């Protein structure tokens, strides 16, 4: 990302970088909404249930930089923190996740940098989600800035599980008791089973003939 030279107090640069990341989020969110509307038009079905977006706070950015051994500068923030702008897409079924990921990858204005498929390969904790780091061009008055955005795609059930896991890790500051860890893994297995059964049920419903009125 191309940033203007700091004027000495960092205010202008910080405001500019936040403007750029916020603009990138708006662009990605709009593109996703258009893809969803198009899918509804063509297939009479919406793969996206809802979308959440956020820009990391300065405190979270500094904490992540320090954790990874970097000095807290805007240059390091732009270079080494990939999830400053984050968007979470909630789908009904796991099949929607991969369908939507393909649509994003084929979008000419979006460039995919990396993918982490925690659906096919869940984390040891049971966490499931599909992560993409992408760049999108932000058009300013004097230049175009390719800006990184993290996209997370998951089902409603996966999002519910991940939300609870996050709260638990925050409460215990990462030192979660073994019994609760095991319970979370068991719940993750239940979520996977529920997603699979709901997907199968949905596919069966689609194959049934609609009786004439």
Short mmCIF file of N, CA and C in Angstrom, two decimals, residues 13 30 40 44 51 53 57 69-70 72 77 85 88 96 99-100 102-103 115 143 154-155 158 166 174 179 195 204-205:
data_model
loop_
_atom_site.label_atom_id
_atom_site.label_comp_id
_atom_site.label_asym_id
_atom_site.label_seq_id
_atom_site.Cartn_x
_atom_site.Cartn_y
_atom_site.Cartn_z
N UNK A 13 -1.52 10.16 8.34
CA UNK A 13 -1.25 8.84 7.80
C UNK A 13 -2.22 7.81 8.37
N UNK A 30 -19.98 -4.75 -1.27
CA UNK A 30 -20.85 -4.46 -2.41
C UNK A 30 -20.75 -5.54 -3.48
N UNK A 40 -29.28 -15.15 -7.12
CA UNK A 40 -30.73 -15.23 -6.91
C UNK A 40 -31.46 -15.11 -8.24
N UNK A 44 -32.53 -18.60 -8.52
CA UNK A 44 -33.63 -18.45 -7.55
C UNK A 44 -33.22 -18.95 -6.16
N UNK A 51 -23.82 -10.80 6.05
CA UNK A 51 -22.42 -10.38 5.97
C UNK A 51 -22.09 -9.49 7.17
N UNK A 53 -18.80 -7.09 8.77
CA UNK A 53 -17.50 -6.52 8.43
C UNK A 53 -16.97 -5.68 9.59
N UNK A 57 -9.11 -2.48 15.47
CA UNK A 57 -8.75 -1.29 16.25
C UNK A 57 -7.24 -1.14 16.29
N UNK A 69 6.64 -9.87 16.66
CA UNK A 69 8.00 -9.33 16.73
C UNK A 69 8.27 -8.15 15.84
N UNK A 70 7.24 -7.39 15.49
CA UNK A 70 7.42 -6.23 14.62
C UNK A 70 7.20 -4.92 15.40
N UNK A 72 5.78 -1.22 15.97
CA UNK A 72 4.44 -0.70 15.68
C UNK A 72 4.50 0.52 14.76
N UNK A 77 2.40 -2.48 9.76
CA UNK A 77 0.99 -2.82 9.84
C UNK A 77 0.44 -3.21 8.48
N UNK A 85 -8.62 -5.24 7.60
CA UNK A 85 -10.00 -5.20 7.09
C UNK A 85 -10.50 -6.63 7.00
N UNK A 88 -16.84 -11.22 7.15
CA UNK A 88 -17.30 -12.59 7.41
C UNK A 88 -18.61 -12.82 6.67
N UNK A 96 -22.43 -24.00 -0.25
CA UNK A 96 -22.46 -22.57 -0.58
C UNK A 96 -21.08 -21.93 -0.39
N UNK A 99 -18.91 -22.71 -3.39
CA UNK A 99 -19.49 -22.03 -4.55
C UNK A 99 -19.16 -20.55 -4.51
N UNK A 100 -19.30 -19.95 -3.34
CA UNK A 100 -19.02 -18.52 -3.19
C UNK A 100 -17.53 -18.23 -3.33
N UNK A 102 -15.42 -19.81 -5.18
CA UNK A 102 -15.13 -19.85 -6.62
C UNK A 102 -15.56 -18.55 -7.30
N UNK A 103 -16.71 -18.03 -6.90
CA UNK A 103 -17.21 -16.79 -7.49
C UNK A 103 -16.27 -15.62 -7.17
N UNK A 115 -5.18 -18.80 0.56
CA UNK A 115 -6.40 -19.48 1.00
C UNK A 115 -6.03 -20.46 2.11
N UNK A 143 -4.50 8.19 -7.12
CA UNK A 143 -3.85 6.90 -7.33
C UNK A 143 -4.81 5.74 -7.02
N UNK A 154 -18.28 -19.13 6.26
CA UNK A 154 -18.67 -20.26 7.11
C UNK A 154 -20.19 -20.40 7.16
N UNK A 155 -20.66 -21.51 7.67
CA UNK A 155 -22.10 -21.71 7.81
C UNK A 155 -22.58 -21.04 9.10
N UNK A 158 -21.32 -23.12 12.01
CA UNK A 158 -19.90 -22.89 12.25
C UNK A 158 -19.66 -21.54 12.94
N UNK A 166 -14.40 -18.26 20.70
CA UNK A 166 -13.68 -16.99 20.88
C UNK A 166 -13.93 -16.42 22.27
N UNK A 174 -6.58 -17.80 26.75
CA UNK A 174 -5.88 -18.85 26.00
C UNK A 174 -5.62 -20.12 26.78
N UNK A 179 -11.15 -30.01 30.06
CA UNK A 179 -12.53 -30.51 29.96
C UNK A 179 -13.34 -29.67 28.98
N UNK A 195 -24.43 -29.81 9.83
CA UNK A 195 -24.24 -29.20 8.51
C UNK A 195 -24.40 -30.23 7.40
N UNK A 204 -32.13 -33.19 -1.11
CA UNK A 204 -33.28 -34.07 -1.32
C UNK A 204 -34.54 -33.26 -1.64
N UNK A 205 -34.73 -32.17 -0.92
CA UNK A 205 -35.91 -31.31 -1.15
C UNK A 205 -35.90 -30.76 -2.56
#
